[in-house]
PDB file of C-alpha atoms in Angstrom:
ATOM      1  CA  LEU A   1      -3.485 -22.764   1.328  1.00 60.00           C
ATOM      2  CA  LYS A   2      -2.454 -23.245  -2.277  1.00 70.00           C
ATOM      3  CA  SER A   3      -2.493 -19.474  -2.865  1.00 72.00           C
ATOM      4  CA  LEU A   4      -0.231 -18.877   0.134  1.00 75.00           C
ATOM      5  CA  ALA A   5       2.295 -21.408  -1.138  1.00 78.00           C
ATOM      6  CA  ILE A   6       2.227 -20.129  -4.720  1.00 82.00           C
ATOM      7  CA  ASN A   7       2.751 -16.533  -3.592  1.00 80.00           C
ATOM      8  CA  GLY A   8       5.447 -17.350  -1.036  1.00 81.00           C
ATOM      9  CA  PHE A   9       3.610 -16.067   2.046  1.00 78.00           C
ATOM     10  CA  ASN A  10       5.510 -17.926   4.743  1.00 77.00           C
ATOM     11  CA  ASN A  11       4.484 -15.775   7.713  1.00 75.00           C
ATOM     12  CA  THR A  12       0.722 -16.000   7.213  1.00 78.00           C
ATOM     13  CA  TYR A  13      -1.627 -17.809   9.534  1.00 79.00           C
ATOM     14  CA  LEU A  14      -5.094 -19.010   8.610  1.00 81.00           C
ATOM     15  CA  HIS A  15      -7.835 -18.979  11.203  1.00 84.00           C
ATOM     16  CA  LYS A  16     -10.998 -20.988  10.570  1.00 87.00           C
ATOM     17  CA  VAL A  17     -13.313 -18.306  11.929  1.00 89.00           C
ATOM     18  CA  ALA A  18     -15.570 -15.623  10.516  1.00 87.00           C
ATOM     19  CA  LEU A  19     -15.026 -12.058  11.663  1.00 87.00           C
ATOM     20  CA  SER A  20     -18.191 -10.545  13.058  1.00 87.00           C
ATOM     21  CA  ASN A  21     -19.457  -8.141  15.695  1.00 88.00           C
ATOM     22  CA  GLN A  22     -19.897 -10.917  18.271  1.00 88.00           C
ATOM     23  CA  ILE A  23     -18.577 -14.263  19.421  1.00 92.00           C
ATOM     24  CA  GLY A  24     -20.785 -17.180  18.450  1.00 95.00           C
ATOM     25  CA  GLU A  25     -21.705 -19.044  15.283  1.00 95.00           C
ATOM     26  CA  ILE A  26     -23.219 -18.044  11.961  1.00 91.00           C
ATOM     27  CA  ASP A  27     -24.151 -19.644   8.649  1.00 91.00           C
ATOM     28  CA  LEU A  28     -21.645 -19.187   5.833  1.00 88.00           C
ATOM     29  CA  TYR A  29     -23.241 -19.443   2.384  1.00 85.00           C
ATOM     30  CA  VAL A  30     -20.856 -21.045  -0.113  1.00 83.00           C
ATOM     31  CA  PRO A  31     -21.707 -21.395  -3.819  1.00 79.00           C
ATOM     32  CA  VAL A  32     -21.163 -24.833  -5.340  1.00 77.00           C
ATOM     33  CA  PRO A  33     -20.386 -24.679  -9.073  1.00 69.00           C
ATOM     34  CA  GLU A  34     -22.492 -27.200 -10.985  1.00 67.00           C
ATOM     35  CA  ASN A  35     -19.692 -27.905 -13.464  1.00 55.00           C
ATOM     36  CA  ILE A  36     -17.138 -28.831 -10.777  1.00 55.00           C
ATOM     37  CA  PRO A  37     -18.703 -31.519  -8.557  1.00 55.00           C
ATOM     38  CA  GLY A  38     -17.391 -31.584  -5.004  1.00 55.00           C
ATOM     39  CA  GLN A  39     -15.820 -28.134  -5.283  1.00 55.00           C
ATOM     40  CA  LEU A  40     -16.857 -25.020  -3.386  1.00 53.00           C
ATOM     41  CA  TYR A  41     -16.566 -21.537  -4.866  1.00 55.00           C
ATOM     42  CA  THR A  42     -15.128 -20.070  -1.666  1.00 56.00           C
ATOM     43  CA  GLY A  43     -14.151 -16.762  -3.305  1.00 64.00           C
ATOM     44  CA  SER A  44     -17.791 -15.680  -3.109  1.00 71.00           C
ATOM     45  CA  ALA A  45     -18.681 -17.236   0.224  1.00 77.00           C
ATOM     46  CA  SER A  46     -20.619 -14.819   2.388  1.00 79.00           C
ATOM     47  CA  LEU A  47     -22.404 -14.481   5.706  1.00 81.00           C
ATOM     48  CA  PHE A  48     -25.366 -13.252   3.652  1.00 77.00           C
ATOM     49  CA  LYS A  49     -27.316 -14.827   0.807  1.00 74.00           C
ATOM     50  CA  LEU A  50     -26.132 -12.649  -2.075  1.00 68.00           C
ATOM     51  CA  GLU A  51     -28.482 -12.048  -5.011  1.00 66.00           C
ATOM     52  CA  GLU A  52     -25.768 -12.579  -7.608  1.00 62.00           C
ATOM     53  CA  LEU A  53     -25.393 -16.165  -6.392  1.00 61.00           C
ATOM     54  CA  ASN A  54     -29.021 -17.138  -7.028  1.00 67.00           C
ATOM     55  CA  ASP A  55     -27.963 -19.251 -10.023  1.00 69.00           C
ATOM     56  CA  PHE A  56     -25.676 -21.386  -7.853  1.00 72.00           C
ATOM     57  CA  LYS A  57     -26.494 -24.239  -5.578  1.00 78.00           C
ATOM     58  CA  ILE A  58     -25.587 -22.944  -2.107  1.00 82.00           C
ATOM     59  CA  GLU A  59     -24.030 -25.037   0.629  1.00 85.00           C
ATOM     60  CA  THR A  60     -24.573 -23.704   4.146  1.00 89.00           C
ATOM     61  CA  ILE A  61     -21.732 -24.264   6.600  1.00 90.00           C
ATOM     62  CA  ARG A  62     -21.987 -23.337  10.294  1.00 95.00           C
ATOM     63  CA  VAL A  63     -18.813 -21.468  11.326  1.00 93.00           C
ATOM     64  CA  PRO A  64     -17.569 -19.905  14.557  1.00 95.00           C
ATOM     65  CA  THR A  65     -17.552 -16.085  14.722  1.00 93.00           C
ATOM     66  CA  VAL A  66     -15.113 -13.864  16.560  1.00 92.00           C
ATOM     67  CA  GLU A  67     -14.891 -10.150  17.180  1.00 90.00           C
ATOM     68  CA  LEU A  68     -11.663  -8.808  15.668  1.00 87.00           C
ATOM     69  CA  SER A  69     -10.105  -6.883  18.569  1.00 86.00           C
ATOM     70  CA  SER A  70     -11.108  -9.582  21.093  1.00 87.00           C
ATOM     71  CA  TYR A  71      -9.725 -12.367  18.918  1.00 87.00           C
ATOM     72  CA  LEU A  72      -6.426 -10.523  18.464  1.00 84.00           C
ATOM     73  CA  PRO A  73      -6.073  -8.725  21.824  1.00 82.00           C
ATOM     74  CA  GLY A  74      -3.276  -6.245  22.214  1.00 79.00           C
ATOM     75  CA  LEU A  75      -2.966  -5.751  18.479  1.00 81.00           C
ATOM     76  CA  SER A  76      -1.498  -2.286  17.991  1.00 82.00           C
ATOM     77  CA  ASN A  77       0.534  -0.259  15.535  1.00 88.00           C
ATOM     78  CA  VAL A  78      -1.072  -2.025  12.609  1.00 90.00           C
ATOM     79  CA  ASP A  79       0.159  -0.667   9.272  1.00 93.00           C
ATOM     80  CA  VAL A  80      -2.101  -2.414   6.753  1.00 93.00           C
ATOM     81  CA  VAL A  81      -5.508  -4.090   6.911  1.00 92.00           C
ATOM     82  CA  LYS A  82      -7.132  -5.919   3.985  1.00 91.00           C
ATOM     83  CA  LEU A  83     -10.847  -6.685   4.210  1.00 88.00           C
ATOM     84  CA  ASP A  84     -12.670  -8.662   1.541  1.00 83.00           C
ATOM     85  CA  ILE A  85     -15.599 -10.216   3.341  1.00 82.00           C
ATOM     86  CA  GLU A  86     -18.391 -10.030   0.785  1.00 79.00           C
ATOM     87  CA  GLY A  87     -20.568  -7.328   2.304  1.00 79.00           C
ATOM     88  CA  ALA A  88     -19.954  -8.198   5.965  1.00 85.00           C
ATOM     89  CA  GLU A  89     -17.511  -5.318   6.464  1.00 90.00           C
ATOM     90  CA  PRO A  90     -19.867  -3.386   8.787  1.00 91.00           C
ATOM     91  CA  LEU A  91     -19.829  -6.339  11.196  1.00 89.00           C
ATOM     92  CA  VAL A  92     -16.106  -5.927  11.877  1.00 91.00           C
ATOM     93  CA  MET A  93     -16.001  -2.135  12.155  1.00 92.00           C
ATOM     94  CA  GLU A  94     -16.223  -1.836  15.951  1.00 90.00           C
ATOM     95  CA  GLY A  95     -13.268  -4.176  16.364  1.00 90.00           C
ATOM     96  CA  LEU A  96     -11.402  -2.436  13.566  1.00 93.00           C
ATOM     97  CA  PHE A  97     -11.940   0.986  15.161  1.00 94.00           C
ATOM     98  CA  ARG A  98     -10.481  -0.330  18.440  1.00 91.00           C
ATOM     99  CA  ILE A  99      -7.376  -1.421  16.523  1.00 92.00           C
ATOM    100  CA  ILE A 100      -7.266   1.942  14.715  1.00 94.00           C
ATOM    101  CA  ASP A 101      -7.302   3.701  18.091  1.00 93.00           C
ATOM    102  CA  ASN A 102      -4.126   1.786  19.023  1.00 91.00           C
ATOM    103  CA  SER A 103      -2.337   2.444  15.735  1.00 93.00           C
ATOM    104  CA  ASN A 104      -0.722   5.369  13.973  1.00 93.00           C
ATOM    105  CA  ASP A 105      -0.263   5.575  10.208  1.00 94.00           C
ATOM    106  CA  MET A 106      -2.495   3.006   8.594  1.00 96.00           C
ATOM    107  CA  GLU A 107      -3.779   1.865   5.214  1.00 96.00           C
ATOM    108  CA  ILE A 108      -6.986  -0.137   4.882  1.00 96.00           C
ATOM    109  CA  PHE A 109      -7.906  -1.856   1.636  1.00 96.00           C
ATOM    110  CA  MET A 110     -11.430  -3.146   1.203  1.00 94.00           C
ATOM    111  CA  GLU A 111     -14.270  -3.774  -1.157  1.00 91.00           C
ATOM    112  CA  TYR A 112     -17.002  -1.204  -0.692  1.00 93.00           C
ATOM    113  CA  ALA A 113     -20.385  -2.624  -1.694  1.00 88.00           C
ATOM    114  CA  PRO A 114     -22.809  -0.073  -0.252  1.00 90.00           C
ATOM    115  CA  LYS A 115     -25.986  -1.763  -1.481  1.00 87.00           C
ATOM    116  CA  ARG A 116     -24.972  -4.946   0.356  1.00 85.00           C
ATOM    117  CA  TRP A 117     -24.397  -2.898   3.511  1.00 88.00           C
ATOM    118  CA  VAL A 118     -27.837  -1.303   3.221  1.00 89.00           C
ATOM    119  CA  LEU A 119     -29.558  -4.650   2.539  1.00 84.00           C
ATOM    120  CA  GLN A 120     -28.033  -5.958   5.777  1.00 85.00           C
ATOM    121  CA  GLY A 121     -29.325  -2.930   7.702  1.00 89.00           C
ATOM    122  CA  HIS A 122     -26.119  -0.861   7.839  1.00 92.00           C
ATOM    123  CA  ASP A 123     -26.022   2.779   6.723  1.00 94.00           C
ATOM    124  CA  PRO A 124     -22.598   3.478   5.168  1.00 94.00           C
ATOM    125  CA  GLU A 125     -22.555   7.176   6.070  1.00 96.00           C
ATOM    126  CA  PRO A 126     -21.901   6.996   9.840  1.00 96.00           C
ATOM    127  CA  ILE A 127     -19.301   4.259   9.361  1.00 96.00           C
ATOM    128  CA  LEU A 128     -17.424   6.227   6.696  1.00 97.00           C
ATOM    129  CA  ASN A 129     -17.661   9.433   8.745  1.00 97.00           C
ATOM    130  CA  ARG A 130     -16.029   7.675  11.700  1.00 97.00           C
ATOM    131  CA  PHE A 131     -12.981   7.098   9.522  1.00 97.00           C
ATOM    132  CA  VAL A 132     -12.912  10.805   8.644  1.00 97.00           C
ATOM    133  CA  GLU A 133     -13.189  11.720  12.349  1.00 97.00           C
ATOM    134  CA  LYS A 134     -10.122   9.558  12.972  1.00 96.00           C
ATOM    135  CA  GLY A 135      -8.106  11.368  10.293  1.00 96.00           C
ATOM    136  CA  PHE A 136      -8.554   9.037   7.338  1.00 97.00           C
ATOM    137  CA  HIS A 137      -8.911   9.919   3.644  1.00 97.00           C
ATOM    138  CA  PHE A 138     -10.579   7.792   0.965  1.00 98.00           C
ATOM    139  CA  PHE A 139      -9.345   6.709  -2.443  1.00 98.00           C
ATOM    140  CA  VAL A 140     -10.856   4.542  -5.159  1.00 96.00           C
ATOM    141  CA  ILE A 141      -8.536   1.969  -6.705  1.00 96.00           C
ATOM    142  CA  ASN A 142      -9.558   1.641 -10.341  1.00 94.00           C
ATOM    143  CA  HIS A 143      -9.164  -1.660 -12.147  1.00 90.00           C
ATOM    144  CA  ASP A 144      -6.391  -0.087 -14.239  1.00 94.00           C
ATOM    145  CA  GLY A 145      -4.430   0.562 -11.019  1.00 90.00           C
ATOM    146  CA  ASN A 146      -5.033   4.305 -10.847  1.00 95.00           C
ATOM    147  CA  ILE A 147      -5.814   5.605  -7.369  1.00 96.00           C
ATOM    148  CA  ILE A 148      -8.210   8.558  -7.206  1.00 97.00           C
ATOM    149  CA  PRO A 149      -9.222  10.564  -4.120  1.00 97.00           C
ATOM    150  CA  VAL A 150     -12.925  10.396  -3.265  1.00 97.00           C
ATOM    151  CA  GLU A 151     -15.116  12.154  -0.715  1.00 96.00           C
ATOM    152  CA  VAL A 152     -17.449  10.427   1.734  1.00 96.00           C
ATOM    153  CA  GLU A 153     -20.434  12.116   0.104  1.00 96.00           C
ATOM    154  CA  THR A 154     -19.613  10.445  -3.202  1.00 95.00           C
ATOM    155  CA  LEU A 155     -19.259   7.024  -1.567  1.00 95.00           C
ATOM    156  CA  VAL A 156     -22.534   7.465   0.319  1.00 94.00           C
ATOM    157  CA  SER A 157     -24.329   8.495  -2.879  1.00 93.00           C
ATOM    158  CA  LEU A 158     -23.598   5.041  -4.341  1.00 92.00           C
ATOM    159  CA  LYS A 159     -25.623   3.111  -1.750  1.00 84.00           C
ATOM    160  CA  GLY A 160     -28.402   2.318  -4.217  1.00 79.00           C
ATOM    161  CA  GLN A 161     -26.055   0.908  -6.852  1.00 78.00           C
ATOM    162  CA  ASP A 162     -25.545  -2.816  -7.237  1.00 75.00           C
ATOM    163  CA  SER A 163     -21.782  -2.714  -7.690  1.00 78.00           C
ATOM    164  CA  TYR A 164     -18.672  -2.427  -5.590  1.00 85.00           C
ATOM    165  CA  LEU A 165     -15.525  -0.341  -5.492  1.00 92.00           C
ATOM    166  CA  ASP A 166     -12.075  -1.256  -4.297  1.00 94.00           C
ATOM    167  CA  ILE A 167     -11.156   1.481  -1.848  1.00 96.00           C
ATOM    168  CA  LYS A 168      -8.074   2.502   0.062  1.00 97.00           C
ATOM    169  CA  ILE A 169      -8.550   4.333   3.364  1.00 98.00           C
ATOM    170  CA  VAL A 170      -5.369   6.095   4.543  1.00 97.00           C
ATOM    171  CA  ARG A 171      -4.269   7.893   7.681  1.00 96.00           C
ATOM    172  CA  LYS A 172      -0.884   9.582   7.926  1.00 93.00           C
ATOM    173  CA  ILE A 173      -0.132  11.149  11.286  1.00 82.00           C
ATOM    174  CA  VAL A 174       2.114  14.198  10.981  1.00 74.00           C
ATOM    175  CA  GLY A 175       4.474  15.083  13.784  1.00 64.00           C
TER     176      GLY A 175
END
């Protein structure tokens, strides 16, 4: 909430749910920094126990899950989507593709952490190829702000690496 106020986002609504591929409940793993008692490090909270958080005490919180297109029915003509869900991106793809099917030009910004996807049992290649089939192109957003086109094959080849990329997925419909 503090971030919304600081940045002047007055038309933003927070929903205390986790996006997933089904309606239900799931454990959310939230790191607790040892040097800040009583505080949660929510920026790295995840639906999965991430290796890089092994040095943290982890608090497990049971949260409700929703499927994106069911939770926001009738959502269409979406221009921009931002996903930063710590490796759980594959869980929201079916709902996202339903929204894509009801939208025209669109930009999607997300972290792409292929090793996390693979560890959770999701092969990046068919997911990324679905975007291509729907007319999307991929770009890597470098930390210096430069945006560079990238092919699916390059993104797929990274699935063994323990890092992430910020990517932009763009569709412009001509006509």
